[in-house]
């Protein structure tokens, strides 16, 4: 028994005869009786019955009596998916509109536009927030892996945005570089497409505005909140209308109104959202007094002059904000805090009273300023000034200024009081002495000038500005001194004038307008006495300019000017009071004041009438982050000794300039050339200054 011998090997168990003849070797192990019985046994068919003597006691299934199972009650809460309807929706998306946001990103919308009407706005909003960015060319598998990770984030973003628009049952189908719904072929290259099945748009249900109904102005305030039950649900609309209601409360007399955060309860069974916006009006008030926290610096009375409201006026938040901005605009303070203080509470239909307590932080009051300009025909001009802006409180400024230039020297003292007698009204008193040695005249002047005006500021650009004034001038003038002739004696003029001006301004910017127009006029009745001759005349001038933005990079601008002096002969008018043209602010390409009639030495003598035109295109180049612009221009002007312009003697100038935008206005460099020059005009003129030409 080798099999039971633990020391037997595999070769002992399987002899060589078994390997050579396996079937013969196997038959050797079968007993003869067993082999004989196997050969005599009949072949059985697969469906032959079993022997009845087999000891099987379990009954066969067809012999068992199986009871019928108990039926469970129907659960009405269970809803089965309508596969046909879902397939219809997916098919509608596949056949709908696709908005491509880039080479790697697109959105699919249903064919029925009414089911999702805001798709264009939605796509732009999603694009601005999407995390999917263009990938650099590289391994496609790597790109798809990155897109897949970002696509999961964007899918969550889409779901959130859909809820913002009121689609709480929407589905988003994401496809990353694969076969898209309705197509048989996969997309080429890594890309992501989101197909949106919006479902029903929810609507506003019940709206609870807290205690708003306790306000006296409930009807108008409720009308300001433009959400009604049944309106399409939108989170953006809630934010927008909350802002409108808050503004309406602030502008209707409710300084202490409070609005808590909105709550939205979504009911999926009703496909509605119930909105709760806790509003507390807290009573209606009128303005009381304005109280200064620094009465010796800016008094309460002066702050009341600045304010655009009177005690007893219904409170408006915008007027409170306006007062704060106006105090900052004085330039005397660096910060302003206004606190509302209840003086009298509301009672029944009696409105309450609220005072405004103003706390300020004093700013640096002394300023040293300067400006430098250059023109190839005018030479250099350097101006400097020292100013104390509250030397005579409140807002009484003292300014000392001086000018040193090739053609002008000046020293002057100016007193200015802002907000004098009313908001943005300025009293300005100026005394100065100057010398002017221009191509037109040589003047030694002493003057006293006072003006009272209402003008625009950088914070408050006004549609209408005006000024009235008084001028007392003593000037000794003569023609310019030349090397070819001895100087002529000076002629002394004593001039008194009452200048008045008005400006109507619709432009969008005070320093660098791109839209709108300006129309201004100036009239100055003047009396002049010289060499025993007394003359009365009127100087009048009209200025107009127009600005039109024709594209994102181009602004067209035009200017016109007409002037006339009526009432006396030209020799009775001091040369400094006559009209001249030419220069960087007039007709570019010509020297300063060099256009017009000339004397025997070829010097300009000025005239009694003036006409100017100017056109330019301000073109942004994109250089220096868009700060640099190129400005081609063409100007024209004429001066005549008669009281009406001589349009046959127009001088034309053209050229090109550059503008560099800074935080305080554009720096201007213009290079112009005269197109029909006179005998003494230079071929090229250069102008450098701050601000646009007009």
XYZ file of C-alpha atoms in Angstrom:
694
model
C 0.000 0.000 0.000
C 2.332 2.661 -1.284
C -0.299 5.398 -0.925
C -0.261 4.973 2.837
C 3.525 4.900 3.025
C 4.734 8.321 4.124
C 8.100 7.705 2.538
C 6.665 6.920 -0.904
C 7.559 9.288 -3.775
C 5.449 10.527 -6.710
C 7.342 8.135 -9.033
C 6.429 5.192 -6.741
C 2.725 6.114 -6.831
C 2.585 6.694 -10.622
C 4.625 4.034 -12.428
C 6.061 4.426 -15.925
C 3.315 2.151 -17.356
C 0.653 4.665 -16.264
C 2.422 7.403 -18.145
C 2.881 5.312 -21.272
C -0.703 3.887 -21.337
C -3.007 5.771 -18.927
C -6.261 4.003 -19.990
C -4.788 0.520 -19.756
C -3.263 1.222 -16.408
C -6.627 2.568 -15.114
C -8.467 -0.648 -16.179
C -6.001 -2.725 -14.165
C -7.408 -1.284 -10.947
C -11.056 -2.279 -11.644
C -12.320 -5.568 -10.298
C -13.604 -7.999 -12.943
C -17.083 -8.209 -11.345
C -17.475 -4.427 -11.338
C -16.363 -4.207 -14.940
C -18.911 -6.822 -15.936
C -21.812 -5.107 -14.151
C -20.952 -1.794 -15.746
C -20.958 -3.345 -19.175
C -24.415 -4.953 -18.546
C -26.118 -1.802 -17.120
C -28.765 -0.291 -19.486
C -28.486 3.277 -20.812
C -30.978 5.650 -19.000
C -32.785 8.491 -20.680
C -32.663 11.940 -18.964
C -36.474 11.867 -18.362
C -36.540 8.353 -16.891
C -38.549 8.155 -13.564
C -36.741 7.594 -10.329
C -36.861 4.268 -8.610
C -39.773 4.249 -6.197
C -37.664 2.482 -3.611
C -35.391 5.549 -3.203
C -35.734 6.826 0.346
C -36.818 10.447 -0.366
C -39.357 11.701 2.219
C -39.680 15.408 1.154
C -42.741 15.998 -1.139
C -42.142 17.291 -4.659
C -43.258 20.950 -5.411
C -46.134 19.800 -7.654
C -47.465 17.738 -4.772
C -47.432 20.641 -2.219
C -50.387 22.954 -1.343
C -48.801 26.480 -1.337
C -51.080 29.204 0.238
C -51.661 32.524 -1.680
C -49.540 35.434 -0.200
C -51.325 38.305 1.634
C -51.614 41.541 -0.453
C -50.056 44.686 1.133
C -52.089 47.999 1.150
C -51.190 50.572 -1.615
C -48.804 53.367 -0.476
C -50.055 56.520 -2.207
C -46.893 58.493 -1.221
C -44.741 56.439 -3.593
C -44.303 58.092 -7.016
C -42.749 56.227 -9.896
C -40.523 58.011 -12.402
C -42.050 58.724 -15.761
C -39.291 57.347 -17.934
C -40.974 58.547 -21.100
C -41.199 62.120 -19.791
C -37.558 62.110 -18.645
C -36.468 60.815 -22.023
C -38.489 63.626 -23.651
C -36.732 66.232 -21.488
C -33.287 64.855 -22.279
C -34.167 64.757 -25.934
C -35.351 68.366 -25.777
C -32.017 69.418 -24.249
C -30.084 67.535 -26.902
C -32.055 69.317 -29.621
C -31.987 72.747 -27.897
C -29.713 75.780 -27.947
C -26.016 75.454 -27.150
C -24.085 78.507 -25.961
C -20.328 78.156 -26.406
C -18.361 79.975 -23.724
C -14.934 78.930 -24.948
C -13.063 76.107 -26.647
C -13.475 73.953 -23.540
C -16.848 74.998 -22.154
C -20.435 75.136 -23.407
C -23.949 75.143 -21.986
C -26.932 73.326 -23.453
C -30.462 74.626 -22.919
C -33.909 73.257 -23.811
C -35.319 74.037 -27.234
C -38.335 75.680 -25.570
C -37.015 79.148 -24.744
C -39.923 79.907 -22.405
C -38.807 77.142 -20.046
C -35.582 79.073 -19.371
C -35.864 82.585 -20.859
C -32.849 84.174 -19.145
C -30.293 81.861 -20.754
C -28.061 84.608 -22.187
C -27.748 86.444 -18.876
C -27.335 83.128 -17.058
C -24.527 82.032 -19.393
C -22.579 85.272 -18.924
C -22.925 85.064 -15.186
C -21.798 81.466 -15.110
C -18.848 82.245 -17.375
C -17.645 84.982 -15.008
C -17.669 82.547 -12.062
C -16.566 79.332 -13.764
C -13.409 77.602 -12.568
C -12.748 76.049 -15.979
C -9.909 77.796 -17.776
C -8.127 77.098 -21.010
C -5.420 74.495 -20.592
C -2.092 74.599 -22.351
C -1.620 72.128 -25.144
C -0.255 68.910 -23.683
C -1.213 65.377 -22.815
C -4.922 64.898 -23.542
C -5.411 62.535 -20.593
C -3.932 65.137 -18.233
C -6.205 67.849 -19.660
C -9.290 65.683 -19.286
C -8.341 64.870 -15.705
C -8.007 68.564 -14.871
C -11.237 69.410 -16.664
C -13.049 66.663 -14.801
C -11.988 68.077 -11.436
C -13.028 71.582 -12.391
C -16.240 70.371 -14.000
C -17.414 68.936 -10.677
C -16.957 72.354 -9.078
C -18.776 74.066 -11.934
C -21.628 71.593 -11.729
C -22.174 72.612 -8.101
C -21.945 76.256 -9.176
C -24.597 75.729 -11.847
C -26.928 74.100 -9.339
C -26.512 77.083 -7.032
C -27.101 79.590 -9.831
C -30.212 77.733 -10.935
C -31.605 78.075 -7.427
C -30.803 81.802 -7.536
C -33.127 82.037 -10.542
C -35.817 79.942 -8.869
C -35.159 76.501 -10.419
C -35.009 74.223 -7.392
C -35.745 70.956 -9.254
C -33.263 71.440 -12.077
C -30.909 68.761 -13.335
C -27.424 69.310 -14.736
C -25.921 66.695 -17.091
C -22.137 66.882 -17.231
C -20.175 65.606 -20.208
C -16.366 65.706 -20.126
C -14.676 64.947 -23.451
C -17.214 62.224 -24.284
C -20.410 61.525 -26.191
C -22.998 64.210 -25.652
C -26.769 63.708 -25.528
C -28.211 63.295 -29.004
C -24.847 62.586 -30.671
C -23.217 59.386 -31.789
C -19.617 60.587 -31.883
C -17.393 61.772 -29.062
C -16.166 65.375 -29.047
C -12.668 66.076 -30.312
C -10.237 67.339 -27.635
C -10.767 67.926 -23.920
C -13.958 69.886 -23.253
C -16.902 70.164 -20.886
C -20.533 70.610 -21.690
C -23.317 71.079 -19.171
C -26.846 70.336 -20.344
C -29.529 71.911 -18.199
C -32.961 70.442 -17.578
C -34.481 73.383 -15.650
C -37.752 71.871 -14.494
C -40.484 74.204 -13.178
C -39.572 77.688 -12.015
C -40.710 78.289 -8.454
C -42.733 81.368 -7.544
C -43.083 83.587 -4.532
C -45.709 82.436 -2.084
C -46.579 84.355 1.082
C -44.645 87.613 1.699
C -44.135 88.895 5.243
C -42.597 92.378 5.577
C -42.554 92.503 9.351
C -43.803 95.770 10.850
C -43.788 97.745 7.607
C -47.576 98.135 7.802
C -47.068 100.292 10.915
C -45.402 103.029 8.850
C -47.412 106.129 7.946
C -46.318 105.754 4.317
C -47.074 102.037 4.097
C -48.725 102.166 0.657
C -45.822 103.951 -1.049
C -43.234 101.882 0.807
C -44.974 98.632 -0.129
C -45.061 99.808 -3.741
C -41.296 100.332 -3.567
C -40.898 96.626 -2.733
C -41.925 95.246 -6.121
C -42.377 91.576 -5.238
C -45.871 90.107 -5.154
C -47.109 86.560 -4.493
C -47.010 84.598 -7.741
C -44.006 86.444 -9.187
C -41.159 84.222 -10.472
C -38.795 83.464 -7.620
C -35.366 85.100 -7.814
C -32.756 85.616 -5.108
C -31.382 88.571 -7.060
C -34.810 90.168 -7.017
C -34.964 89.828 -3.239
C -31.633 91.633 -2.839
C -32.621 94.329 -5.348
C -35.989 95.008 -3.773
C -34.557 94.986 -0.254
C -32.184 97.737 -1.390
C -35.052 99.688 -2.976
C -37.138 99.415 0.181
C -34.227 100.509 2.344
C -33.644 103.505 0.079
C -37.350 104.378 0.112
C -37.367 104.285 3.920
C -34.300 106.527 4.061
C -35.757 108.993 1.550
C -39.240 109.115 3.100
C -38.315 110.139 6.630
C -37.302 106.988 8.522
C -33.713 107.557 9.775
C -33.787 104.694 12.276
C -35.405 102.054 10.043
C -33.903 98.574 10.206
C -34.187 95.579 7.876
C -32.945 92.188 9.015
C -31.690 89.430 6.713
C -34.392 87.871 4.492
C -35.529 84.286 4.973
C -36.885 82.105 2.162
C -38.804 78.906 2.954
C -39.041 76.599 -0.071
C -42.092 74.329 -0.376
C -41.391 71.731 -3.066
C -44.957 70.425 -3.010
C -46.316 73.878 -3.959
C -43.236 74.846 -6.019
C -43.261 78.128 -4.087
C -41.039 80.025 -1.673
C -42.434 81.991 1.265
C -40.442 85.173 1.904
C -39.961 86.806 5.296
C -38.210 90.192 5.426
C -38.222 91.614 8.973
C -38.738 95.398 8.600
C -38.875 97.863 11.499
C -39.691 101.439 10.335
C -39.138 102.909 13.836
C -41.035 106.129 13.208
C -40.955 109.072 10.825
C -38.877 112.221 11.493
C -38.024 115.711 10.257
C -34.626 117.418 10.303
C -33.663 119.403 13.372
C -30.476 121.403 13.807
C -26.972 120.576 12.605
C -24.536 120.603 15.527
C -20.804 121.046 14.904
C -18.328 119.195 17.077
C -15.722 121.936 16.283
C -17.654 125.230 16.523
C -14.525 127.417 16.424
C -13.340 125.691 13.260
C -16.574 125.173 11.306
C -19.540 126.513 13.227
C -23.001 124.959 13.392
C -24.382 128.005 11.605
C -21.918 127.537 8.751
C -22.725 123.823 8.474
C -26.418 124.733 8.280
C -25.522 127.051 5.376
C -23.803 124.177 3.582
C -26.731 121.791 4.116
C -29.349 121.524 1.392
C -32.185 121.248 3.905
C -33.810 123.430 6.543
C -35.065 122.465 10.005
C -38.553 121.018 9.664
C -37.918 119.378 6.288
C -38.697 115.663 6.074
C -35.593 113.624 6.748
C -33.818 112.231 3.683
C -30.760 110.024 3.880
C -29.402 111.444 0.614
C -29.363 114.948 2.106
C -27.414 113.678 5.100
C -24.906 112.035 2.735
C -24.745 115.214 0.665
C -23.891 117.244 3.781
C -21.052 114.882 4.598
C -19.640 115.178 1.057
C -19.967 118.966 1.126
C -18.001 119.192 4.373
C -15.273 117.018 2.845
C -15.296 119.225 -0.265
C -14.204 122.223 1.799
C -10.763 120.625 1.968
C -10.516 121.596 5.644
C -11.248 118.178 7.145
C -9.872 114.708 6.500
C -12.835 112.751 7.871
C -16.448 113.417 8.828
C -18.818 111.383 10.986
C -22.496 112.287 11.272
C -24.592 110.769 14.046
C -28.381 110.976 14.095
C -29.792 111.971 17.466
C -33.469 111.789 18.385
C -34.689 115.106 19.805
C -38.432 114.437 19.849
C -39.973 110.990 19.290
C -42.928 110.538 16.909
C -46.365 110.539 18.511
C -49.430 109.492 16.542
C -49.462 111.536 13.355
C -46.909 113.972 14.823
C -43.495 113.414 13.273
C -40.382 113.185 15.405
C -37.332 115.430 15.154
C -33.761 114.275 14.586
C -30.604 116.361 14.993
C -27.334 115.704 13.148
C -24.207 115.769 15.287
C -21.126 116.331 13.131
C -17.692 115.160 14.276
C -14.703 116.155 12.130
C -10.971 115.610 11.942
C -8.997 118.676 10.891
C -6.874 118.314 7.754
C -3.608 120.031 6.872
C -4.650 123.619 6.099
C -1.546 124.996 4.418
C -0.719 124.220 0.804
C 2.202 125.043 -1.441
C 1.430 124.526 -5.128
C 3.122 125.104 -8.426
C 2.696 124.714 -12.167
C 5.078 124.778 -15.117
C 4.146 125.380 -18.742
C 5.963 125.916 -21.986
C 5.099 127.090 -25.458
C 7.595 127.550 -28.242
C 6.035 130.941 -29.025
C 5.131 131.930 -25.444
C 8.226 130.693 -23.667
C 8.278 129.386 -20.128
C 5.780 130.076 -17.369
C 6.299 129.061 -13.732
C 3.553 129.686 -11.193
C 3.763 129.103 -7.428
C 1.439 129.803 -4.529
C 1.088 129.468 -0.745
C -2.358 129.128 0.749
C -3.934 128.819 4.191
C -7.446 127.509 3.572
C -8.959 128.575 6.891
C -6.998 131.709 7.753
C -10.289 133.530 8.474
C -12.717 130.878 9.840
C -14.992 129.552 8.578
C -13.535 128.773 5.143
C -11.777 132.093 4.733
C -8.641 131.351 2.701
C -5.603 133.562 2.183
C -3.465 132.922 -0.883
C -0.234 134.505 -2.042
C 0.801 133.771 -5.602
C 3.457 134.664 -8.097
C 4.242 134.097 -11.764
C 7.617 134.232 -13.443
C 7.712 133.704 -17.174
C 9.159 134.753 -20.463
C 6.241 137.087 -21.166
C 4.561 137.590 -17.772
C 5.516 138.362 -14.184
C 2.936 138.750 -11.429
C 2.575 139.056 -7.660
C -0.808 138.925 -6.000
C -2.775 138.340 -2.823
C -6.177 136.667 -2.843
C -8.867 136.332 -0.201
C -11.508 133.679 -0.831
C -14.459 132.566 1.248
C -16.202 129.379 0.143
C -19.890 128.699 0.783
C -20.417 132.415 1.356
C -24.112 133.206 1.545
C -25.081 129.780 0.242
C -23.874 126.390 -0.831
C -21.008 126.421 -3.381
C -21.037 130.199 -3.625
C -17.632 131.812 -3.535
C -16.533 135.338 -2.723
C -13.132 136.042 -4.269
C -11.155 139.269 -3.820
C -7.842 139.563 -5.677
C -5.250 142.327 -5.759
C -2.213 142.008 -7.991
C 0.493 143.785 -9.916
C 1.783 142.388 -13.180
C 3.977 143.048 -16.162
C 3.224 141.567 -19.551
C 5.632 141.678 -22.461
C 3.759 139.867 -25.206
C 4.002 140.086 -28.994
C 0.895 142.297 -28.877
C 1.631 144.815 -26.109
C 3.823 145.715 -23.156
C 1.732 146.415 -20.029
C 2.360 147.400 -16.427
C -0.853 146.758 -14.498
C -2.259 147.119 -10.991
C -5.703 145.650 -10.464
C -8.362 144.990 -7.862
C -10.877 142.293 -8.816
C -13.831 140.973 -6.818
C -16.203 138.217 -7.955
C -19.126 136.371 -6.459
C -19.816 133.079 -8.177
C -21.504 129.718 -8.081
C -19.238 127.208 -9.769
C -18.657 123.498 -10.205
C -16.233 121.525 -8.071
C -14.629 118.117 -8.589
C -17.213 116.560 -6.245
C -20.232 118.568 -7.413
C -20.328 119.335 -11.119
C -23.239 121.682 -11.685
C -25.327 122.078 -14.831
C -25.422 125.864 -14.380
C -22.618 128.057 -13.065
C -22.539 131.844 -12.919
C -20.481 134.775 -11.684
C -20.787 138.537 -11.218
C -17.904 140.831 -10.433
C -16.198 144.179 -10.297
C -12.811 145.174 -11.733
C -10.786 148.329 -11.106
C -7.665 148.446 -13.264
C -4.871 150.949 -13.823
C -2.556 149.972 -16.661
C 0.197 151.641 -18.635
C 0.568 150.049 -22.044
C 2.495 150.440 -25.276
C 3.373 148.362 -28.337
C 6.062 145.747 -27.765
C 9.653 146.910 -27.798
C 11.659 145.763 -30.827
C 15.288 146.031 -31.711
C 14.513 147.974 -34.889
C 12.721 150.931 -33.301
C 12.883 152.969 -30.091
C 10.165 152.155 -27.490
C 6.992 154.185 -27.710
C 5.689 156.048 -24.661
C 3.172 154.254 -22.472
C -0.474 155.226 -22.550
C -2.288 154.975 -19.214
C -5.807 153.572 -18.995
C -8.144 153.518 -16.011
C -10.752 150.840 -16.492
C -13.812 149.909 -14.467
C -15.793 146.818 -15.419
C -18.777 144.772 -14.235
C -18.159 141.311 -15.735
C -20.938 138.716 -15.672
C -20.847 135.152 -16.953
C -22.992 132.038 -17.126
C -22.191 128.452 -18.157
C -24.527 125.589 -18.974
C -22.734 122.243 -18.709
C -24.091 118.787 -19.596
C -20.741 116.984 -19.873
C -19.896 113.825 -17.938
C -16.592 115.032 -16.495
C -15.258 118.394 -15.437
C -11.624 117.844 -16.497
C -11.816 115.270 -19.293
C -15.328 115.090 -20.788
C -16.365 112.381 -23.243
C -20.078 113.178 -23.659
C -22.253 116.292 -23.624
C -21.777 119.984 -24.377
C -20.971 123.277 -22.719
C -22.449 126.652 -23.617
C -21.179 129.770 -21.907
C -21.538 133.497 -22.271
C -19.725 136.504 -20.819
C -20.784 140.157 -20.855
C -18.681 142.947 -19.374
C -19.877 146.561 -19.481
C -16.745 148.692 -19.132
C -15.802 152.329 -18.802
C -12.319 153.480 -19.785
C -10.504 156.802 -19.364
C -7.262 157.647 -21.126
C -5.660 160.988 -22.061
C -8.808 162.818 -21.005
C -11.068 160.656 -23.181
C -13.799 158.671 -21.482
C -15.314 155.746 -23.332
C -18.073 153.284 -22.583
C -18.252 149.911 -24.338
C -19.457 146.330 -23.831
C -17.280 143.245 -24.286
C -19.301 140.115 -25.103
C -18.156 136.575 -25.771
C -19.880 133.237 -26.393
C -18.113 129.868 -26.014
C -19.455 126.443 -26.957
C -17.915 122.986 -26.950
C -19.251 119.526 -27.782
C -17.966 116.037 -26.955
C -19.033 112.720 -28.467
C -17.659 109.261 -27.717
C -17.891 107.273 -30.959
C -16.196 104.112 -29.662
C -14.457 102.748 -26.607
C -11.213 104.366 -27.734
C -12.229 107.504 -29.668
C -13.767 110.776 -28.469
C -14.487 113.585 -30.932
C -14.420 117.124 -29.559
C -15.212 120.497 -31.076
C -15.097 124.097 -29.847
C -16.311 127.458 -31.109
C -15.910 131.044 -29.857
C -17.363 134.382 -30.946
C -16.542 137.748 -29.418
C -17.354 141.380 -30.069
C -16.726 144.781 -28.476
C -19.443 147.355 -29.116
C -19.582 151.042 -28.259
C -16.306 152.804 -29.043
C -13.374 153.007 -31.442
C -10.544 150.526 -31.044
C -7.988 153.192 -30.037
C -10.083 153.980 -26.921
C -9.777 150.386 -25.719
C -6.653 149.382 -23.809
C -4.641 146.800 -25.811
C -4.943 144.303 -22.924
C -8.772 144.512 -23.152
C -8.942 143.741 -26.892
C -9.409 140.348 -28.548
C -6.484 138.198 -29.679
C -6.080 134.706 -31.101
C -3.286 132.163 -31.362
C -1.601 129.863 -28.859
C -2.161 126.585 -27.039
C -5.647 127.499 -25.793
C -6.692 129.211 -29.010
C -5.395 128.393 -32.505
C -2.554 125.901 -32.222
C 0.297 126.263 -34.702
C 0.529 130.029 -34.149
C 2.264 132.116 -31.512
C 0.471 133.461 -28.453
C -1.804 136.361 -29.517
C -0.165 136.534 -32.953
C -3.281 136.194 -35.113
C -5.007 139.395 -36.172
C -4.285 142.937 -37.340
C -0.696 144.182 -37.103
C 0.983 147.604 -36.976
C 3.744 148.885 -39.219
C 6.361 146.914 -37.249
C 4.384 143.694 -37.712
C 3.210 143.492 -34.102
C -0.361 142.291 -33.364
C -2.649 145.125 -32.286
C -5.756 143.159 -31.321
C -9.273 143.730 -32.518
C -12.913 144.306 -31.632
C -14.169 140.921 -32.864
C -13.059 137.318 -32.695
C -14.035 133.955 -34.150
C -12.401 130.574 -33.412
C -13.078 126.947 -34.296
C -11.286 123.795 -33.175
C -11.762 120.074 -33.804
C -9.802 117.121 -32.451
C -10.009 113.355 -32.018
C -8.837 111.882 -28.712
C -7.710 108.338 -29.490
C -6.608 105.928 -26.766
C -3.607 103.846 -27.775
C -3.617 101.127 -25.121
C -0.042 101.956 -24.130
C 0.784 102.488 -20.442
C -2.393 100.622 -19.439
C -4.505 102.915 -21.612
C -3.151 106.163 -20.121
C -1.603 107.393 -23.382
C -3.763 108.971 -26.103
C -2.963 110.468 -29.500
C -4.854 113.629 -30.506
C -4.827 114.904 -34.105
C -6.362 118.385 -34.343
C -7.185 121.263 -36.668
C -7.889 124.828 -35.479
C -8.937 128.069 -37.131
C -9.295 131.672 -35.982
C -9.631 135.271 -37.060
C -9.492 138.695 -35.380
C -10.853 141.893 -36.906
C -10.809 145.582 -35.993
C -14.522 145.798 -36.838
C -17.256 144.670 -34.449
C -17.989 141.595 -36.593
C -15.455 138.861 -37.447
C -13.809 138.821 -40.827
C -14.337 135.235 -41.930
C -12.202 135.704 -45.051
C -8.981 136.008 -43.049
C -9.119 132.766 -41.101
C -5.785 131.331 -40.058
C -5.614 127.532 -40.052
C -3.386 125.349 -37.908
C -3.109 121.580 -37.631
C -1.025 119.047 -35.816
C -0.980 116.172 -33.403
C -0.638 115.863 -29.653
C -0.398 113.274 -26.936
C -2.223 113.054 -23.619
C -1.036 111.129 -20.591
C -3.717 110.541 -17.989
C -2.752 111.127 -14.364
C -4.752 111.132 -11.165
C -5.236 114.905 -11.390
C -5.934 115.279 -15.124
C -4.206 114.719 -18.473
C -0.747 116.086 -19.266
C -0.894 117.659 -22.720
C 1.815 118.040 -25.358
C 0.695 119.489 -28.721
C 2.800 120.117 -31.806
C 1.102 122.314 -34.414
C 1.985 123.953 -37.703
C 0.319 126.901 -39.451
C -1.372 125.893 -42.719
C -1.570 129.453 -44.120
C 1.070 131.311 -42.100
C 1.866 134.976 -42.174
C 5.336 136.339 -42.866
C 6.398 136.267 -39.190
C 4.835 132.949 -38.148
C 7.115 130.079 -37.153
C 6.784 126.783 -39.029
C 6.136 124.757 -35.866
C 4.748 125.539 -32.413
C 4.921 123.304 -29.301
C 2.632 123.536 -26.265
C 2.981 121.754 -22.911
C 0.379 122.119 -20.160
C -1.991 120.307 -17.808
C -5.525 119.517 -18.973
C -7.214 119.227 -22.332
C -7.029 122.108 -24.808
C -10.780 122.614 -24.249
